[in-house]
Amino acid sequence: KQPVFKQFQLGMFEVGRSLGKGKFGRVYLARERQTGFICALKVLHKNEIVQGRVEKQVCREIEIQSNLRHPNVLRFYGYFYDSKRIFLILEYAAKGELYKHLQKARRFSESRAAQYIAQMTSALRYLHSKRVIHRDIKPENILLGRHGELKMADFGWSVHAPSGRRITKCGTLDYLPPEMVDPRRCQNPYDEKIDLWSLGVLMYELLVGSAPFEDTPSMTQKRIARGDMKIPSFVSSEAKDLIRKRIPLEKVQQHPWIMKHCLAGEK
Ligand SMILES: Clc1cnc2c(Nc3ccc(N4CCOCC4)cc3)nc(-c3cccnc3)cn12
């Protein structure tokens, strides 16, 4: 039966520790008093949103998020606001940020990377089926659930880590495809192919530990436009094949490299 719709408000939650700092505020662990339900509370400061002139984006992102239901997309439960802040009630991702795990591991095994790419592909197929694109696929925007499952967590504004190299990568060019760094080839920048390109960059970064075109901003632009990427020899030939090609998402899940590592063998 449908739960009775209720107005959310701050008093309904016990707010716990800070999980991290966002661009427009912080994310806290929270528990809903009545049910004991654990969630994450993202607090956005209105004045910063107005100054950043992103109020339309915030509304659009809330609108989009409210309709998404997928195991690999961080769930959005609702929102409320007071005079100064907007609060987003989000699913708590118990294993935190993917890139923290990547930093610790330096790089992931092909099997672990393949699981993440398969889950990412599943999430992207779902989002594209809802005409939702350009989810800004970067390790910073990916969280891990209690069982280590991947959760796409970015909806338009990324959360900044408190420390580490990622600060320099905010607004990074690393993940942009050729058509976006090379104005001569400007085609409709916001279509699904963007996500395919970023998926390849993400796959490279999970396997190698750094982004393929990481360089000075101007060099990165040139290298992306030229597709000048070196893949280290420790990367298997099947993985190399998948990184280099921008194949449709449904083909990704049938790729030998994914099939080999993902026992489930996504349909
Ligand atoms: Cl939205 C949202 C839902 N869940 C989270 C989350 N979860 C989470 C879990 C566990 C740990 N820890 C696990 C033990 O070692 C210490 C870190 C951190 C974050 N973090 C962020 C976040 C945001 C910004 C910076 N950094 C983390 C946003 N989140």
Short mmCIF file of C-alpha atoms and ligand atoms in Angstrom, two decimals:
data_model
loop_
_atom_site.label_atom_id
_atom_site.label_comp_id
_atom_site.label_asym_id
_atom_site.label_seq_id
_atom_site.Cartn_x
_atom_site.Cartn_y
_atom_site.Cartn_z
CA LYS A 1 0.00 0.00 0.00
CA GLN A 2 1.21 3.52 -0.76
CA PRO A 3 2.76 5.21 2.30
CA VAL A 4 0.73 8.19 3.42
CA PHE A 5 2.47 11.28 1.97
CA LYS A 6 3.88 13.38 4.81
CA GLN A 7 5.67 16.70 4.93
CA PHE A 8 9.32 16.19 5.79
CA GLN A 9 10.89 18.57 8.26
CA LEU A 10 14.20 18.82 10.10
CA GLY A 11 12.68 17.93 13.48
CA MET A 12 11.85 14.46 12.11
CA PHE A 13 15.53 13.60 11.93
CA GLU A 14 18.36 13.05 14.38
CA VAL A 15 21.33 14.44 12.48
CA GLY A 16 24.60 12.51 12.94
CA ARG A 17 28.17 12.89 11.75
CA SER A 18 29.25 14.77 8.67
CA LEU A 19 29.88 12.38 5.76
CA GLY A 20 31.60 14.99 3.65
CA LYS A 21 31.56 18.45 2.21
CA GLY A 22 29.55 19.33 -0.88
CA LYS A 23 29.95 22.22 -3.31
CA PHE A 24 26.83 23.88 -1.85
CA GLY A 25 26.89 22.50 1.68
CA ARG A 26 27.51 19.31 3.62
CA VAL A 27 26.20 15.75 3.75
CA TYR A 28 25.22 14.26 7.13
CA LEU A 29 24.24 10.85 8.35
CA ALA A 30 20.68 11.07 9.70
CA ARG A 31 18.04 8.88 11.28
CA GLU A 32 14.30 9.44 10.93
CA ARG A 33 12.98 9.47 14.53
CA GLN A 34 9.71 7.60 14.01
CA THR A 35 11.00 4.67 11.96
CA GLY A 36 14.71 4.70 12.81
CA PHE A 37 15.34 4.80 9.03
CA ILE A 38 18.96 5.71 8.27
CA CYS A 39 19.56 8.14 5.42
CA ALA A 40 21.92 10.88 4.26
CA LEU A 41 20.87 14.50 4.56
CA LYS A 42 22.44 16.81 1.99
CA VAL A 43 22.20 20.42 3.16
CA LEU A 44 22.33 23.12 0.46
CA HIS A 45 22.67 26.75 1.46
CA LYS A 46 20.20 28.95 -0.40
CA ASN A 47 22.43 32.02 -0.51
CA GLU A 48 25.21 30.00 -2.11
CA ILE A 49 22.76 28.53 -4.62
CA VAL A 50 21.46 32.01 -5.50
CA GLN A 51 25.01 33.37 -5.77
CA GLY A 52 25.97 30.36 -7.87
CA ARG A 53 22.82 31.05 -9.96
CA VAL A 54 22.03 27.34 -9.91
CA GLU A 55 18.54 27.46 -8.47
CA LYS A 56 16.99 26.22 -11.77
CA GLN A 57 19.54 23.40 -11.85
CA VAL A 58 18.70 22.44 -8.26
CA CYS A 59 14.98 22.31 -9.10
CA ARG A 60 15.61 20.29 -12.29
CA GLU A 61 17.87 17.84 -10.44
CA ILE A 62 15.26 17.37 -7.68
CA GLU A 63 12.63 16.83 -10.37
CA ILE A 64 14.80 14.23 -12.17
CA GLN A 65 15.91 12.43 -9.02
CA SER A 66 12.39 12.06 -7.67
CA ASN A 67 11.51 9.73 -10.55
CA LEU A 68 14.58 7.49 -10.53
CA ARG A 69 14.50 4.01 -9.04
CA HIS A 70 17.48 1.77 -9.80
CA PRO A 71 19.77 -0.32 -7.53
CA ASN A 72 22.85 1.44 -8.91
CA VAL A 73 21.47 4.98 -8.65
CA LEU A 74 21.52 6.57 -5.20
CA ARG A 75 17.90 6.84 -4.12
CA PHE A 76 16.30 10.25 -3.49
CA TYR A 77 13.47 10.12 -0.90
CA GLY A 78 12.37 13.73 -0.75
CA TYR A 79 13.34 17.22 0.27
CA PHE A 80 12.30 20.10 2.48
CA TYR A 81 13.61 23.56 3.20
CA ASP A 82 13.71 26.33 5.79
CA SER A 83 14.49 30.02 5.40
CA LYS A 84 18.19 29.45 4.64
CA ARG A 85 18.68 25.88 3.51
CA ILE A 86 17.38 23.13 1.27
CA PHE A 87 17.62 19.56 2.62
CA LEU A 88 17.76 16.55 0.32
CA ILE A 89 16.90 13.17 1.86
CA LEU A 90 19.11 10.61 0.15
CA GLU A 91 19.97 6.95 0.49
CA TYR A 92 22.95 6.41 2.80
CA ALA A 93 25.80 4.72 0.92
CA ALA A 94 27.44 2.80 3.74
CA LYS A 95 30.81 2.13 2.05
CA GLY A 96 31.42 5.74 1.05
CA GLU A 97 33.20 7.06 -1.99
CA LEU A 98 34.51 4.79 -4.73
CA TYR A 99 37.53 6.98 -5.37
CA LYS A 100 38.66 6.70 -1.71
CA HIS A 101 38.76 2.91 -2.21
CA LEU A 102 40.59 3.47 -5.51
CA GLN A 103 43.17 5.72 -3.84
CA LYS A 104 43.77 3.10 -1.16
CA ALA A 105 44.02 0.22 -3.65
CA ARG A 106 45.98 2.39 -6.17
CA ARG A 107 44.19 0.45 -8.91
CA PHE A 108 41.51 -2.28 -8.96
CA SER A 109 41.80 -5.86 -10.19
CA GLU A 110 40.22 -6.45 -13.60
CA SER A 111 37.49 -8.48 -11.92
CA ARG A 112 36.56 -5.69 -9.48
CA ALA A 113 36.74 -3.04 -12.21
CA ALA A 114 34.55 -5.18 -14.49
CA GLN A 115 31.87 -5.49 -11.77
CA TYR A 116 31.78 -1.70 -11.37
CA ILE A 117 31.64 -1.11 -15.14
CA ALA A 118 28.81 -3.64 -15.49
CA GLN A 119 26.82 -1.91 -12.70
CA MET A 120 27.58 1.51 -14.20
CA THR A 121 26.38 0.30 -17.59
CA SER A 122 23.18 -1.03 -16.04
CA ALA A 123 22.57 2.34 -14.32
CA LEU A 124 23.31 4.28 -17.52
CA ARG A 125 20.94 2.10 -19.59
CA TYR A 126 18.24 2.84 -17.05
CA LEU A 127 18.98 6.59 -17.04
CA HIS A 128 19.11 6.75 -20.86
CA SER A 129 15.78 4.86 -21.01
CA LYS A 130 14.39 7.79 -18.96
CA ARG A 131 16.16 10.30 -21.25
CA VAL A 132 18.41 11.27 -18.36
CA ILE A 133 21.98 11.81 -19.58
CA HIS A 134 25.35 13.27 -18.74
CA ARG A 135 25.43 12.12 -15.20
CA ASP A 136 28.92 13.47 -14.83
CA ILE A 137 30.62 10.10 -14.50
CA LYS A 138 33.66 10.65 -12.26
CA PRO A 139 34.93 8.51 -9.35
CA GLU A 140 34.00 11.39 -7.00
CA ASN A 141 30.37 10.99 -8.00
CA ILE A 142 30.21 7.28 -7.33
CA LEU A 143 29.44 5.84 -3.89
CA LEU A 144 29.30 2.27 -2.63
CA GLY A 145 26.39 0.69 -0.79
CA ARG A 146 26.53 -1.63 2.21
CA HIS A 147 27.38 -4.65 0.06
CA GLY A 148 29.91 -2.77 -2.06
CA GLU A 149 27.39 -2.21 -4.85
CA LEU A 150 27.91 0.88 -7.02
CA LYS A 151 25.65 3.91 -6.50
CA MET A 152 25.69 6.82 -8.93
CA ALA A 153 25.44 9.73 -6.56
CA ASP A 154 25.86 12.87 -8.59
CA PHE A 155 22.85 14.81 -9.73
CA GLY A 156 24.24 18.00 -11.20
CA TRP A 157 26.42 19.26 -8.41
CA SER A 158 29.34 17.11 -7.33
CA VAL A 159 30.44 16.65 -3.72
CA HIS A 160 33.99 17.71 -3.07
CA ALA A 161 36.24 15.52 -1.07
CA PRO A 162 37.70 17.22 2.00
CA SER A 163 41.22 16.41 0.82
CA GLY A 164 43.35 14.68 -1.81
CA ARG A 165 44.20 15.21 -5.50
CA ARG A 166 40.56 15.37 -6.46
CA ILE A 167 40.31 19.05 -5.53
CA THR A 168 42.48 19.84 -8.55
CA LYS A 169 40.19 17.67 -10.63
CA CYS A 170 37.01 19.50 -9.82
CA GLY A 171 35.74 20.87 -13.12
CA THR A 172 38.22 18.46 -14.68
CA LEU A 173 38.53 18.14 -18.43
CA ASP A 174 39.67 14.54 -17.98
CA TYR A 175 36.26 13.07 -18.53
CA LEU A 176 35.15 15.20 -21.48
CA PRO A 177 34.93 13.54 -24.91
CA PRO A 178 36.63 14.91 -28.08
CA GLU A 179 33.47 16.61 -29.35
CA MET A 180 33.37 18.73 -26.21
CA VAL A 181 37.02 19.80 -26.07
CA ASP A 182 37.35 20.40 -29.81
CA PRO A 183 34.85 23.13 -30.80
CA ARG A 184 35.29 22.34 -34.55
CA ARG A 185 33.59 19.01 -33.92
CA CYS A 186 30.79 20.54 -31.91
CA GLN A 187 27.80 18.30 -32.27
CA ASN A 188 24.96 18.24 -29.79
CA PRO A 189 27.15 18.07 -26.68
CA TYR A 190 24.47 16.73 -24.45
CA ASP A 191 23.57 13.37 -25.87
CA GLU A 192 24.04 9.88 -24.55
CA LYS A 193 27.37 9.36 -26.35
CA ILE A 194 28.96 11.61 -23.71
CA ASP A 195 28.25 8.99 -21.07
CA LEU A 196 29.79 6.27 -23.23
CA TRP A 197 33.02 8.22 -23.52
CA SER A 198 33.13 8.95 -19.77
CA LEU A 199 32.47 5.25 -19.06
CA GLY A 200 35.64 4.42 -21.01
CA VAL A 201 37.62 7.04 -19.08
CA LEU A 202 36.24 5.67 -15.81
CA MET A 203 37.18 2.12 -16.82
CA TYR A 204 40.72 3.28 -17.61
CA GLU A 205 40.99 5.07 -14.26
CA LEU A 206 39.73 2.04 -12.27
CA LEU A 207 42.27 -0.24 -13.98
CA VAL A 208 45.25 2.13 -14.14
CA GLY A 209 44.68 4.42 -11.11
CA SER A 210 44.89 7.69 -13.05
CA ALA A 211 42.84 9.28 -15.82
CA PRO A 212 44.04 8.55 -19.40
CA PHE A 213 44.55 12.17 -20.46
CA GLU A 214 45.66 13.57 -17.11
CA ASP A 215 47.96 16.45 -17.96
CA THR A 216 48.02 20.23 -17.93
CA PRO A 217 44.57 21.54 -19.00
CA SER A 218 45.80 22.61 -22.46
CA MET A 219 47.68 19.33 -23.05
CA THR A 220 44.66 17.35 -21.80
CA GLN A 221 42.49 19.08 -24.38
CA LYS A 222 44.94 18.23 -27.19
CA ARG A 223 45.35 14.63 -26.07
CA ILE A 224 41.60 14.08 -25.82
CA ALA A 225 41.03 15.60 -29.26
CA ARG A 226 43.75 13.33 -30.69
CA GLY A 227 42.58 10.32 -28.69
CA ASP A 228 46.20 10.10 -27.56
CA MET A 229 45.94 7.62 -24.71
CA LYS A 230 48.58 5.10 -23.65
CA ILE A 231 47.26 1.95 -21.99
CA PRO A 232 49.86 0.26 -19.76
CA SER A 233 50.91 -3.29 -20.65
CA PHE A 234 49.47 -4.79 -17.43
CA VAL A 235 45.97 -4.09 -18.81
CA SER A 236 44.57 -7.21 -20.54
CA SER A 237 43.87 -7.09 -24.28
CA GLU A 238 40.09 -7.57 -23.77
CA ALA A 239 40.06 -4.63 -21.34
CA LYS A 240 42.10 -2.56 -23.83
CA ASP A 241 39.57 -3.41 -26.53
CA LEU A 242 36.65 -2.19 -24.40
CA ILE A 243 38.42 1.00 -23.26
CA ARG A 244 39.26 2.04 -26.82
CA LYS A 245 35.84 1.47 -28.35
CA ARG A 246 32.72 3.56 -27.76
CA ILE A 247 30.27 0.70 -28.17
CA PRO A 248 26.56 0.95 -27.35
CA LEU A 249 25.71 0.24 -23.70
CA GLU A 250 23.82 -2.99 -24.48
CA LYS A 251 26.95 -4.26 -26.26
CA VAL A 252 29.11 -3.41 -23.23
CA GLN A 253 27.27 -5.96 -21.13
CA GLN A 254 27.94 -8.65 -23.75
CA HIS A 255 31.62 -7.76 -24.13
CA PRO A 256 33.97 -10.74 -23.39
CA TRP A 257 35.80 -8.75 -20.70
CA ILE A 258 32.55 -8.11 -18.80
CA MET A 259 31.17 -11.61 -19.38
CA LYS A 260 34.41 -13.17 -18.14
CA HIS A 261 34.34 -11.33 -14.81
CA CYS A 262 30.65 -10.87 -14.07
CA LEU A 263 29.31 -14.34 -13.29
CA ALA A 264 25.75 -13.01 -13.31
CA GLY A 265 26.21 -12.22 -17.00
CA GLU A 266 23.81 -9.24 -17.12
CA LYS A 267 20.96 -9.67 -19.54
CL1 LIG B 1 24.81 11.44 -0.53
C1 LIG B 1 25.58 10.24 0.38
C2 LIG B 1 25.05 9.06 0.85
N1 LIG B 1 26.00 8.40 1.54
C3 LIG B 1 27.12 9.17 1.50
C4 LIG B 1 28.43 8.97 2.02
N2 LIG B 1 28.66 7.83 2.74
C5 LIG B 1 29.80 7.49 3.45
C6 LIG B 1 29.83 6.25 4.08
C7 LIG B 1 30.95 5.83 4.81
C8 LIG B 1 32.07 6.65 4.92
N3 LIG B 1 33.18 6.23 5.66
C9 LIG B 1 33.40 4.78 5.76
C10 LIG B 1 34.45 4.45 6.80
O1 LIG B 1 35.64 5.22 6.58
C11 LIG B 1 35.41 6.62 6.64
C12 LIG B 1 34.41 7.05 5.57
C13 LIG B 1 32.05 7.90 4.27
C14 LIG B 1 30.93 8.31 3.54
N4 LIG B 1 29.38 9.90 1.83
C15 LIG B 1 29.11 11.03 1.10
C16 LIG B 1 30.19 11.97 0.92
C17 LIG B 1 30.00 13.22 0.38
C18 LIG B 1 31.08 14.08 0.24
C19 LIG B 1 32.33 13.69 0.60
N5 LIG B 1 32.50 12.46 1.11
C20 LIG B 1 31.47 11.62 1.27
C21 LIG B 1 27.85 11.26 0.57
N6 LIG B 1 26.88 10.31 0.78
#
